[in-house]
Amino acid sequence: ETGVTQTPRHLVMGMTNKKSLKCEQHLGHNAMYWYKQSAKKPLELMFVYNFKEQTENNSVPSRFSPECPNSSHLFLHLHTLQPEDSALYLCASSQDPSGYEQYFGPGTRLTVT
Amino acid sequence: AQSVTQLDSQVPVFEEAPVELRCNYSSSVSVYLFWYVQYPNQGLQLLLKYLSGSTLVKGINGFEAEFNKSQTSFHLRKPSVHISDTAEYFCAVTHSPTGNQFYFGTGTSLTVIP
């Protein structure tokens, strides 16, 4: 596999469920990102990890919990989500913390029922 | 604070016609500018970027963009579009020199009509 991969590609979950999104990058990058893409809105940066350490948390509700066990893997743990959390969740990585060129995965389409 | 404005949410254009997708940004400091493309059911792919140097930047798939500091614009152009260019296009800006935070526009949906 090359580039940035995300699993699952589609996820439907109830508001009381717990699920996790997975992202893996095969580019040897040191920084990884989670974005939320909602219709007709700009991409929203959620979290940034540099060298496995979280450096940004853009006021994201605690029902979203990121985890970065190593510089190649990034998870987003989900629990007690709301319908308005339905969106496309994109993972990205970049060579270094400057993030000048970010490489994106295909995204996970999340639907909260 | 920085922001990115993409003035056109939808742009229909006939095949082989030229196209310009507009992007304006607001920033009080130096910026790095990017255009990304998103094909249906895919993630974002970098088209081109401006970091420094020549203000005319050439990217993949025949696209180019011009950085205009006085007008704070970074419009994307292609002289002749193809059906396969149908996609969503996003303009993004980040700070120099510590650019972790990308600011994206709301996107422009380009539809190429046969």
Short mmCIF file of C-alpha atoms in Angstrom, two decimals:
data_model
loop_
_atom_site.label_atom_id
_atom_site.label_comp_id
_atom_site.label_asym_id
_atom_site.label_seq_id
_atom_site.Cartn_x
_atom_site.Cartn_y
_atom_site.Cartn_z
CA GLU A 1 0.00 0.00 0.00
CA THR A 2 1.15 3.50 -0.69
CA GLY A 3 0.16 6.95 0.48
CA VAL A 4 -2.41 7.46 3.20
CA THR A 5 -5.06 4.84 3.85
CA GLN A 6 -8.16 5.07 6.00
CA THR A 7 -10.52 2.41 7.31
CA PRO A 8 -13.38 1.96 7.27
CA ARG A 9 -14.45 3.93 4.21
CA HIS A 10 -18.04 4.07 5.42
CA LEU A 11 -19.45 3.85 8.94
CA VAL A 12 -22.98 4.06 10.29
CA MET A 13 -23.31 4.22 14.05
CA GLY A 14 -25.93 4.97 16.64
CA MET A 15 -25.51 7.72 19.18
CA THR A 16 -24.69 5.27 21.95
CA ASN A 17 -22.10 3.28 20.00
CA LYS A 18 -18.34 3.38 20.33
CA LYS A 19 -16.26 3.07 17.18
CA SER A 20 -12.79 3.97 15.93
CA LEU A 21 -11.45 5.34 12.69
CA LYS A 22 -8.01 4.28 11.57
CA CYS A 23 -5.46 6.08 9.45
CA GLU A 24 -2.11 4.77 8.26
CA GLN A 25 0.54 6.56 6.25
CA HIS A 26 3.26 4.80 4.28
CA LEU A 27 5.22 7.93 3.41
CA GLY A 28 7.64 8.14 6.31
CA HIS A 29 6.06 11.39 7.48
CA ASN A 30 6.26 12.76 11.00
CA ALA A 31 3.06 14.79 11.25
CA MET A 32 -0.52 13.54 11.00
CA TYR A 33 -3.85 15.35 11.02
CA TRP A 34 -7.57 14.76 11.41
CA TYR A 35 -10.01 16.96 9.48
CA LYS A 36 -13.80 17.08 9.39
CA GLN A 37 -15.44 17.84 6.05
CA SER A 38 -19.09 18.85 6.16
CA ALA A 39 -21.15 19.90 3.18
CA LYS A 40 -20.75 23.56 2.19
CA LYS A 41 -18.27 24.24 4.99
CA PRO A 42 -14.49 24.66 4.92
CA LEU A 43 -12.46 21.72 6.06
CA GLU A 44 -12.13 21.89 9.82
CA LEU A 45 -8.82 20.92 11.35
CA MET A 46 -9.50 18.80 14.43
CA PHE A 47 -6.17 17.47 15.68
CA VAL A 48 -2.49 17.62 14.79
CA TYR A 49 0.21 15.21 15.87
CA ASN A 50 3.91 15.90 15.42
CA PHE A 51 6.26 13.05 16.17
CA LYS A 52 3.40 11.26 18.01
CA GLU A 53 2.72 14.25 20.26
CA GLN A 54 -0.56 16.14 20.01
CA THR A 55 0.15 19.78 19.21
CA GLU A 56 -3.26 21.06 18.15
CA ASN A 57 -6.77 20.49 19.42
CA ASN A 58 -9.11 22.95 17.81
CA SER A 59 -11.81 22.97 20.48
CA VAL A 60 -13.01 19.55 19.49
CA PRO A 61 -15.67 18.00 21.76
CA SER A 62 -14.44 15.26 24.06
CA ARG A 63 -16.64 12.69 22.33
CA PHE A 64 -13.80 12.65 19.75
CA SER A 65 -10.62 11.16 21.17
CA PRO A 66 -7.46 10.87 19.04
CA GLU A 67 -4.65 8.42 19.53
CA CYS A 68 -1.26 8.31 17.81
CA PRO A 69 0.71 5.23 18.90
CA ASN A 70 3.49 5.87 16.38
CA SER A 71 4.19 8.27 13.54
CA SER A 72 2.60 5.95 10.97
CA HIS A 73 -0.75 5.37 12.65
CA LEU A 74 -3.50 7.67 13.81
CA PHE A 75 -6.85 6.75 15.34
CA LEU A 76 -9.98 8.69 16.09
CA HIS A 77 -12.10 7.09 18.81
CA LEU A 78 -15.77 8.00 18.73
CA HIS A 79 -18.38 7.71 21.47
CA THR A 80 -21.83 9.14 22.13
CA LEU A 81 -21.81 11.10 18.90
CA GLN A 82 -24.56 13.42 17.72
CA PRO A 83 -26.26 13.45 14.30
CA GLU A 84 -24.47 16.71 13.47
CA ASP A 85 -21.20 14.80 13.68
CA SER A 86 -22.10 13.04 10.43
CA ALA A 87 -19.44 14.08 7.91
CA LEU A 88 -16.44 12.92 5.94
CA TYR A 89 -13.42 12.52 8.22
CA LEU A 90 -10.14 13.00 6.45
CA CYS A 91 -6.71 12.02 7.65
CA ALA A 92 -3.58 13.69 6.29
CA SER A 93 0.15 13.53 6.83
CA SER A 94 3.12 15.75 6.08
CA GLN A 95 6.86 15.34 6.03
CA ASP A 96 7.53 17.63 8.94
CA PRO A 97 5.65 19.83 11.38
CA SER A 98 5.65 22.76 8.96
CA GLY A 99 2.97 20.85 7.08
CA TYR A 100 3.59 22.67 3.84
CA GLU A 101 2.40 19.79 1.74
CA GLN A 102 -0.21 17.54 3.25
CA TYR A 103 -1.15 14.21 1.74
CA PHE A 104 -4.73 13.15 2.30
CA GLY A 105 -6.40 9.79 2.68
CA PRO A 106 -9.71 8.98 0.96
CA GLY A 107 -11.72 9.66 4.10
CA THR A 108 -14.29 7.83 6.20
CA ARG A 109 -17.91 8.73 5.52
CA LEU A 110 -19.55 8.72 8.96
CA THR A 111 -23.30 8.70 9.48
CA VAL A 112 -24.67 9.03 13.01
CA THR A 113 -28.24 7.83 13.40
CA ALA B 1 -6.95 35.63 11.82
CA GLN B 2 -6.70 34.10 8.40
CA SER B 3 -9.52 33.20 6.07
CA VAL B 4 -9.92 31.95 2.54
CA THR B 5 -12.78 32.93 0.27
CA GLN B 6 -13.72 30.99 -2.81
CA LEU B 7 -16.20 33.24 -4.50
CA ASP B 8 -17.86 30.65 -6.72
CA SER B 9 -19.44 27.58 -5.20
CA GLN B 10 -20.26 26.05 -8.59
CA VAL B 11 -18.66 26.61 -11.97
CA PRO B 12 -20.07 24.89 -15.06
CA VAL B 13 -17.91 25.07 -18.17
CA PHE B 14 -17.95 23.40 -21.55
CA GLU B 15 -15.26 20.93 -22.49
CA GLU B 16 -12.15 22.52 -24.05
CA ALA B 17 -13.13 25.96 -22.76
CA PRO B 18 -10.87 27.88 -20.37
CA VAL B 19 -11.72 28.12 -16.68
CA GLU B 20 -10.71 30.30 -13.74
CA LEU B 21 -11.52 29.40 -10.15
CA ARG B 22 -11.16 32.32 -7.81
CA CYS B 23 -9.53 32.40 -4.41
CA ASN B 24 -8.90 35.34 -2.10
CA TYR B 25 -7.26 35.22 1.28
CA SER B 26 -6.90 37.54 4.19
CA SER B 27 -3.70 37.56 6.17
CA SER B 28 -1.47 40.16 7.72
CA VAL B 29 1.68 38.07 7.36
CA SER B 30 3.43 36.05 4.71
CA VAL B 31 1.50 33.07 3.46
CA TYR B 32 1.95 29.84 1.60
CA LEU B 33 -0.88 29.05 -0.81
CA PHE B 34 -2.22 25.78 -2.16
CA TRP B 35 -4.85 24.37 -4.45
CA TYR B 36 -6.20 20.90 -3.83
CA VAL B 37 -8.59 18.82 -5.94
CA GLN B 38 -11.05 16.25 -4.63
CA TYR B 39 -12.54 13.74 -7.02
CA PRO B 40 -15.76 11.96 -6.00
CA ASN B 41 -15.29 9.57 -3.10
CA GLN B 42 -11.62 10.40 -2.77
CA GLY B 43 -9.41 12.47 -0.50
CA LEU B 44 -7.76 15.74 -1.43
CA GLN B 45 -4.86 15.75 -3.88
CA LEU B 46 -2.38 18.61 -4.19
CA LEU B 47 -2.61 20.43 -7.52
CA LEU B 48 -0.02 23.12 -6.95
CA LYS B 49 1.52 25.36 -4.32
CA TYR B 50 3.11 28.75 -3.95
CA LEU B 51 5.87 29.01 -1.36
CA SER B 52 8.12 31.74 -2.79
CA GLY B 53 9.76 32.89 -6.01
CA SER B 54 7.86 33.19 -9.27
CA THR B 55 4.28 34.25 -8.76
CA LEU B 56 3.07 32.02 -11.59
CA VAL B 57 2.93 28.45 -10.41
CA LYS B 58 2.35 25.45 -12.63
CA GLY B 59 0.80 22.28 -11.29
CA ILE B 60 -0.40 18.91 -12.41
CA ASN B 61 -3.00 18.23 -15.08
CA GLY B 62 -2.29 21.50 -16.91
CA PHE B 63 -3.42 23.79 -14.09
CA GLU B 64 -1.64 26.96 -13.08
CA ALA B 65 -2.21 29.70 -10.53
CA GLU B 66 -0.93 33.21 -10.02
CA PHE B 67 -0.13 34.72 -6.66
CA ASN B 68 -1.12 38.37 -6.53
CA LYS B 69 -0.03 39.91 -3.26
CA SER B 70 -1.62 43.31 -3.85
CA GLN B 71 -5.00 41.74 -4.54
CA THR B 72 -4.47 38.91 -2.01
CA SER B 73 -5.57 36.44 -4.62
CA PHE B 74 -4.44 33.05 -5.87
CA HIS B 75 -6.74 32.19 -8.77
CA LEU B 76 -6.53 28.82 -10.48
CA ARG B 77 -6.65 28.58 -14.27
CA LYS B 78 -6.65 26.04 -17.03
CA PRO B 79 -6.72 27.02 -20.71
CA SER B 80 -8.73 24.01 -21.87
CA VAL B 81 -10.66 21.75 -19.52
CA HIS B 82 -11.42 18.09 -19.94
CA ILE B 83 -14.33 16.00 -18.69
CA SER B 84 -11.98 14.39 -16.17
CA ASP B 85 -11.43 17.77 -14.51
CA THR B 86 -14.92 17.58 -13.00
CA ALA B 87 -14.24 17.69 -9.26
CA GLU B 88 -14.26 19.87 -6.15
CA TYR B 89 -11.39 22.35 -5.87
CA PHE B 90 -10.14 23.79 -2.59
CA CYS B 91 -7.89 26.74 -1.98
CA ALA B 92 -5.84 26.72 1.22
CA VAL B 93 -3.45 29.05 3.01
CA THR B 94 -0.98 28.57 5.80
CA HIS B 95 1.43 30.77 7.67
CA SER B 96 5.08 31.14 7.08
CA PRO B 97 7.23 29.79 8.66
CA THR B 98 5.31 27.57 11.14
CA GLY B 99 2.49 26.29 9.02
CA ASN B 100 0.74 23.51 10.87
CA GLN B 101 -2.59 25.27 10.60
CA PHE B 102 -4.12 25.10 7.13
CA TYR B 103 -7.13 27.30 6.38
CA PHE B 104 -9.32 25.96 3.61
CA GLY B 105 -11.97 27.63 1.51
CA THR B 106 -15.44 26.18 1.15
CA GLY B 107 -14.58 24.70 -2.23
CA THR B 108 -15.65 25.24 -5.83
CA SER B 109 -17.44 22.50 -7.68
CA LEU B 110 -16.24 22.43 -11.28
CA THR B 111 -18.51 20.64 -13.75
CA VAL B 112 -17.24 20.14 -17.27
CA ILE B 113 -20.06 19.79 -19.78
CA PRO B 114 -19.49 17.67 -22.88
#
